[in-house]
Amino acid sequence: MAPHRKTRPPSPMGMRTPALATAALTSVALLSQTANASPAAEPKPSLEEVQKKVDDLYQQAGTATEKYNGAKEKTTKQRKQVDTLLDDVAQRTEKLNEAREELGTFAAAQYRTGASTPDTASLLLADNPQDYFDQTQLMSRLTSRQKQAVDDYATQQAATTEKRQEASESLETLTTTQSTLKTSKADVQRKLAEARGLLSKLTADEKARLAAIEREKQEEARRKADELARQQAAAEEQRRQEEAAQAQQGTGTSTGGTGTSTGAGSASGTDSSTTAKADKALAFARDQIGKPYVWGASGPGSYDCSGLTQAAWKAAGVTLPRTTWDQVNVGTTVSVNSAQPGDLVFFYDDISHVGIYIGDGMMIHAPKPGAYVREESIYYMPIHSVVRPA
């Protein structure tokens, strides 16, 4: 009789196995897709943020440009110094060789006549014969002319060695400055490339809106310039009235001239000379309007900011240094309200920009890459200081 087997009912867990497997596979697939998905893109900056970033990059490029200008100016000076030293070394070396030849002549003559031993001749031709000639027994054999030749040789040798060392040190300094020049140039180019990259990503509509933001900034700066012009005009009118009142009072109380008139005339002459120079500088600057800004340029076809101010005052007979950092220290610092045409207006905390004041809160300056020399409100950028160079 066959054994009786009891059929086992299907397990509830076994019935759910296909469903669980399907869910697990689905979860794995979703997790895989999530892992392989690209990270979320960064939010696009607003136009205001783009403008600020571009303005900051231009300012940083301006700072790097001034570093470049300073290094270039220093390189030029050091190159001239090195060339002068090398010329001096060449001349001294020639004199040293002449002195050596004269010593050789004496040594050869003594050797032929038997006046000295062969050893004496070799000593006379040695690199440092003075050490040997200091010996009494050898010096006694030399005539006064020969002794003078030895002294001349020793002097020339010491001087030539000193100048060679000086030239070597100057060359090392020049190499360091040239390295700074190269670094500054690369820094400028990198900042400008980054700014151009930001602007190139804007659509035509965004560029138009950015231009509108720029116009608003310029209009606000112009309103501030107009206000400064009104303040300066009022101050000038008050000064004229006070001078007229003083002159009238002086006429009523005095019957003749006094010694003070001579002093006033002298001051007037000084002011006249300063004004004449400022007028020449301004005339030159106006003639440059429309020429492109090019970093590191100082004319005549293009300028950067300090290159323009340097060239303008040079036309007036006043020599300014090349960089904004040096120009700000040349002349007398005055308040913004006291600014006169021809004064230099410096901008930013790091003094990386400069323009030449033309009156009524306006200036002529070389603004930035892609722009041209133009008139603009001095309030377009944060003012650092005003300096009167003449």
XYZ file of C-alpha atoms in Angstrom:
390
model
C 0.000 0.000 0.000
C 1.449 3.280 -1.074
C 2.282 5.639 1.671
C -0.160 8.512 2.098
C 1.460 11.939 1.626
C -0.194 15.108 2.803
C 0.061 17.930 0.310
C 1.614 21.072 1.848
C -0.278 24.274 1.001
C 1.627 26.959 -0.804
C 3.523 29.306 1.500
C 2.251 32.856 1.701
C 5.883 34.049 1.489
C 6.370 32.079 -1.684
C 3.367 33.713 -3.288
C 4.825 37.237 -2.694
C 8.302 36.420 -3.974
C 7.738 37.457 -7.671
C 6.176 40.765 -6.605
C 9.021 41.542 -4.231
C 11.601 40.682 -6.860
C 9.944 43.005 -9.355
C 9.845 45.859 -6.849
C 13.486 45.307 -5.938
C 14.560 45.390 -9.561
C 12.580 48.568 -10.118
C 14.238 50.216 -7.098
C 17.691 49.202 -8.312
C 16.956 50.663 -11.738
C 15.739 53.941 -10.236
C 18.748 54.159 -7.958
C 21.036 53.481 -10.923
C 19.384 56.246 -12.949
C 19.695 58.641 -10.026
C 23.364 57.830 -9.560
C 24.114 58.315 -13.241
C 22.127 61.547 -13.565
C 24.105 64.802 -14.022
C 24.280 67.058 -10.953
C 21.802 69.907 -10.915
C 23.042 72.915 -12.868
C 23.920 76.028 -10.896
C 21.307 78.774 -11.098
C 22.047 81.369 -13.759
C 23.308 84.638 -12.248
C 21.177 87.734 -12.570
C 22.222 90.559 -14.888
C 23.121 92.678 -11.873
C 25.419 89.910 -10.639
C 26.974 89.574 -14.092
C 27.573 93.315 -14.287
C 29.169 93.396 -10.832
C 31.387 90.433 -11.688
C 32.469 92.012 -14.978
C 33.133 95.367 -13.287
C 35.191 93.629 -10.608
C 37.203 91.778 -13.246
C 37.881 95.023 -15.119
C 39.035 96.666 -11.910
C 41.293 93.709 -11.121
C 42.654 93.905 -14.655
C 43.276 97.615 -14.075
C 45.255 96.823 -10.936
C 47.266 94.193 -12.800
C 47.835 96.720 -15.593
C 49.359 99.201 -13.152
C 51.621 96.427 -11.833
C 52.604 95.717 -15.427
C 53.284 99.415 -16.087
C 55.431 99.688 -12.981
C 57.432 96.575 -13.848
C 57.857 97.746 -17.431
C 59.113 101.158 -16.321
C 61.515 99.547 -13.859
C 62.706 97.086 -16.514
C 63.502 99.924 -18.917
C 65.527 101.773 -16.274
C 67.353 98.646 -15.157
C 68.146 97.673 -18.752
C 69.778 101.081 -19.305
C 71.722 100.691 -16.070
C 72.926 97.211 -17.013
C 73.956 98.375 -20.501
C 75.912 101.255 -18.973
C 77.644 98.919 -16.524
C 78.514 96.416 -19.243
C 79.991 99.200 -21.379
C 82.024 100.337 -18.378
C 83.244 96.786 -17.723
C 84.287 96.445 -21.374
C 86.287 99.689 -21.223
C 87.929 98.729 -17.936
C 88.777 95.281 -19.280
C 90.458 96.921 -22.259
C 92.535 99.125 -19.942
C 93.357 96.091 -17.821
C 94.627 94.241 -20.876
C 96.746 97.256 -21.845
C 98.252 97.333 -18.360
C 98.928 93.606 -18.553
C 100.650 94.025 -21.930
C 102.881 96.754 -20.521
C 103.901 94.497 -17.642
C 104.632 91.747 -20.128
C 106.854 94.100 -22.100
C 108.878 94.929 -18.992
C 109.177 91.281 -18.047
C 110.343 90.279 -21.510
C 112.930 93.072 -21.602
C 114.329 92.101 -18.208
C 114.525 88.489 -19.231
C 116.415 89.292 -22.457
C 118.928 91.553 -20.717
C 119.353 89.253 -17.773
C 118.201 91.989 -15.397
C 115.924 89.477 -13.725
C 115.494 85.774 -13.524
C 112.949 83.850 -15.605
C 110.935 83.537 -12.436
C 110.567 87.322 -12.341
C 109.032 87.337 -15.809
C 106.469 84.744 -14.827
C 105.586 86.784 -11.761
C 105.116 89.920 -13.866
C 102.673 88.035 -16.085
C 100.772 86.451 -13.196
C 97.101 87.213 -12.548
C 97.971 89.068 -9.358
C 101.624 90.191 -9.640
C 101.208 92.851 -6.945
C 101.430 90.150 -4.279
C 104.870 89.297 -5.578
C 106.017 92.850 -6.169
C 105.368 93.674 -2.539
C 108.504 91.709 -1.820
C 111.368 94.140 -1.261
C 113.944 92.111 -3.142
C 111.808 92.140 -6.324
C 110.558 95.725 -6.122
C 114.141 96.947 -5.802
C 114.812 95.675 -9.315
C 111.990 97.762 -10.869
C 112.283 101.298 -12.163
C 109.775 103.962 -11.083
C 107.974 103.605 -14.438
C 107.683 99.873 -13.968
C 106.383 100.311 -10.432
C 103.742 102.727 -11.754
C 102.724 100.144 -14.343
C 102.290 97.556 -11.580
C 100.181 99.976 -9.522
C 98.023 100.841 -12.550
C 97.458 97.173 -13.270
C 96.393 96.432 -9.691
C 94.028 99.417 -9.666
C 92.439 98.471 -12.991
C 92.076 94.868 -11.899
C 90.283 95.779 -8.656
C 87.983 98.291 -10.372
C 87.096 95.861 -13.149
C 86.275 93.101 -10.674
C 84.016 95.477 -8.729
C 82.141 96.607 -11.841
C 81.701 93.032 -13.040
C 80.103 92.143 -9.704
C 77.836 95.202 -9.899
C 76.778 94.302 -13.433
C 76.062 90.717 -12.373
C 73.826 91.880 -9.503
C 71.991 94.307 -11.795
C 71.343 91.511 -14.272
C 69.842 89.375 -11.507
C 67.552 92.249 -10.476
C 66.557 92.783 -14.089
C 65.665 89.105 -14.455
C 63.425 89.297 -11.375
C 61.659 92.396 -12.686
C 61.146 90.786 -16.079
C 59.525 87.831 -14.328
C 57.149 90.222 -12.529
C 56.390 91.872 -15.856
C 55.502 88.519 -17.413
C 53.306 87.527 -14.456
C 51.420 90.833 -14.482
C 50.808 90.566 -18.215
C 49.389 87.055 -17.835
C 47.202 88.245 -14.960
C 45.739 91.055 -17.073
C 45.016 88.722 -19.964
C 43.386 86.153 -17.680
C 41.049 88.711 -16.063
C 40.019 90.172 -19.402
C 39.395 86.723 -20.883
C 37.153 85.840 -17.945
C 35.177 89.074 -18.373
C 34.758 88.459 -22.100
C 33.633 84.904 -21.357
C 30.869 86.134 -19.051
C 29.633 88.694 -21.577
C 29.696 86.191 -24.440
C 27.159 83.979 -22.664
C 24.507 86.722 -22.604
C 21.677 86.714 -25.113
C 20.942 89.757 -27.255
C 18.049 90.687 -24.951
C 20.256 90.333 -21.863
C 22.958 92.491 -23.443
C 20.356 95.168 -24.172
C 19.130 95.081 -20.578
C 22.728 95.211 -19.328
C 23.313 98.300 -21.482
C 20.216 99.872 -19.921
C 21.608 99.185 -16.432
C 24.882 100.818 -17.510
C 23.024 103.915 -18.758
C 21.202 104.214 -15.442
C 24.525 104.047 -13.632
C 25.962 106.782 -15.862
C 22.865 108.981 -15.429
C 23.057 108.695 -11.652
C 26.753 109.600 -11.773
C 25.926 112.569 -14.012
C 23.298 113.830 -11.537
C 25.923 113.799 -8.802
C 28.313 115.661 -11.098
C 25.667 118.319 -11.761
C 25.177 118.756 -8.026
C 28.943 119.196 -7.533
C 28.970 121.744 -10.362
C 26.223 123.763 -8.613
C 28.139 123.662 -5.325
C 31.371 124.774 -6.993
C 29.605 127.571 -8.888
C 28.012 128.822 -5.660
C 31.363 128.723 -3.858
C 33.023 130.622 -6.718
C 30.295 133.263 -6.718
C 30.653 133.713 -2.956
C 34.422 134.074 -3.344
C 33.997 136.774 -6.001
C 31.531 138.686 -3.836
C 33.887 138.526 -0.858
C 36.799 139.758 -2.979
C 34.666 142.591 -4.377
C 33.604 143.599 -0.868
C 37.206 143.563 0.348
C 38.330 145.617 -2.644
C 35.571 148.171 -2.040
C 36.418 148.364 1.627
C 40.082 148.805 0.817
C 39.305 151.639 -1.612
C 37.267 153.473 0.999
C 39.840 153.230 3.780
C 43.130 153.576 1.889
C 44.527 156.480 -0.116
C 47.387 154.645 -1.719
C 48.902 151.294 -2.538
C 50.426 149.098 0.101
C 53.032 146.390 0.168
C 50.316 143.746 0.168
C 49.495 144.447 -3.467
C 52.876 143.056 -4.518
C 52.194 139.785 -2.716
C 48.787 139.491 -4.332
C 50.315 140.041 -7.731
C 52.901 137.319 -7.104
C 50.206 134.848 -6.065
C 48.181 135.779 -9.107
C 51.198 135.104 -11.303
C 51.637 131.651 -9.750
C 47.956 130.828 -10.216
C 48.176 132.029 -13.817
C 51.127 129.743 -14.523
C 49.362 126.754 -12.954
C 46.194 127.466 -14.924
C 48.155 127.749 -18.174
C 49.729 124.339 -17.624
C 46.380 122.799 -16.714
C 44.849 124.263 -19.886
C 47.564 122.633 -21.988
C 47.053 119.276 -20.273
C 43.296 119.500 -20.835
C 43.699 120.496 -24.477
C 45.862 117.437 -25.052
C 43.410 115.151 -23.253
C 40.491 116.446 -25.321
C 42.408 115.704 -28.516
C 42.661 112.046 -27.438
C 38.893 111.553 -27.034
C 37.748 108.651 -29.192
C 41.058 106.770 -29.087
C 40.842 103.193 -27.764
C 41.777 102.001 -24.312
C 44.635 99.499 -24.513
C 46.194 98.232 -21.318
C 49.865 99.186 -20.978
C 49.599 101.871 -23.699
C 50.750 105.471 -23.291
C 50.021 106.850 -26.768
C 49.912 108.184 -29.284
C 47.294 105.881 -30.824
C 45.880 104.342 -27.641
C 46.082 104.721 -23.866
C 45.377 103.157 -20.539
C 44.249 105.424 -17.693
C 47.628 106.454 -16.244
C 49.211 106.528 -19.704
C 46.702 109.222 -20.711
C 47.223 111.417 -17.649
C 50.998 111.087 -17.943
C 50.934 112.096 -21.612
C 48.516 114.985 -20.977
C 50.678 116.607 -18.321
C 53.830 115.908 -20.316
C 52.302 118.094 -23.041
C 52.097 120.841 -20.381
C 55.774 120.426 -19.463
C 55.152 118.446 -16.257
C 56.672 114.975 -15.863
C 54.519 112.428 -14.060
C 55.465 108.853 -13.126
C 53.945 105.996 -15.109
C 51.612 104.359 -12.585
C 48.591 105.590 -10.629
C 50.323 104.542 -7.410
C 53.183 106.947 -8.112
C 51.131 109.720 -9.715
C 48.941 110.044 -6.607
C 52.026 111.094 -4.632
C 53.052 113.875 -7.034
C 51.441 117.221 -6.229
C 49.013 118.569 -3.646
C 45.965 116.651 -2.432
C 42.750 118.709 -2.455
C 39.114 117.993 -1.609
C 36.640 116.935 -4.270
C 34.710 120.207 -3.834
C 37.959 122.132 -4.428
C 38.866 120.232 -7.615
C 39.986 122.418 -10.510
C 40.389 121.632 -14.230
C 43.603 119.685 -14.750
C 43.554 117.964 -11.355
C 43.965 114.203 -11.266
C 41.082 112.190 -9.799
C 41.980 108.744 -8.450
C 39.540 105.903 -7.880
C 39.057 102.740 -5.794
C 40.722 101.851 -2.522
C 43.698 100.367 -4.364
C 44.105 103.536 -6.516
C 43.946 101.509 -9.721
C 42.303 104.160 -11.942
C 42.780 107.850 -12.715
C 41.184 110.565 -14.844
C 41.858 114.249 -15.497
C 39.261 116.673 -14.129
C 37.690 119.117 -16.618
C 35.227 120.900 -14.316
C 31.534 120.588 -13.429
C 32.064 117.158 -11.874
C 33.328 115.696 -15.147
C 36.622 114.165 -16.274
C 38.374 112.767 -19.331
C 39.706 109.245 -18.874
C 40.562 105.997 -20.618
C 37.922 103.768 -18.989
C 38.502 100.070 -19.664
C 39.134 97.470 -22.397
C 36.634 97.744 -25.222
C 35.970 101.428 -24.477
C 37.412 104.682 -25.785
C 38.820 107.822 -24.192
C 35.770 109.868 -23.208
C 34.234 112.417 -20.865
C 32.487 110.971 -17.833
C 31.239 111.909 -14.387
C 33.833 111.511 -11.646
C 31.104 109.758 -9.653
C 31.004 106.852 -12.089
C 33.485 105.077 -9.768
C 34.249 105.411 -6.042
C 36.624 108.363 -5.622
C 39.843 107.853 -3.677
C 41.410 111.318 -3.831
C 42.100 114.397 -5.955
C 45.655 115.634 -6.619
C 46.848 118.862 -8.237
C 50.132 118.047 -10.025
C 51.189 121.530 -11.239
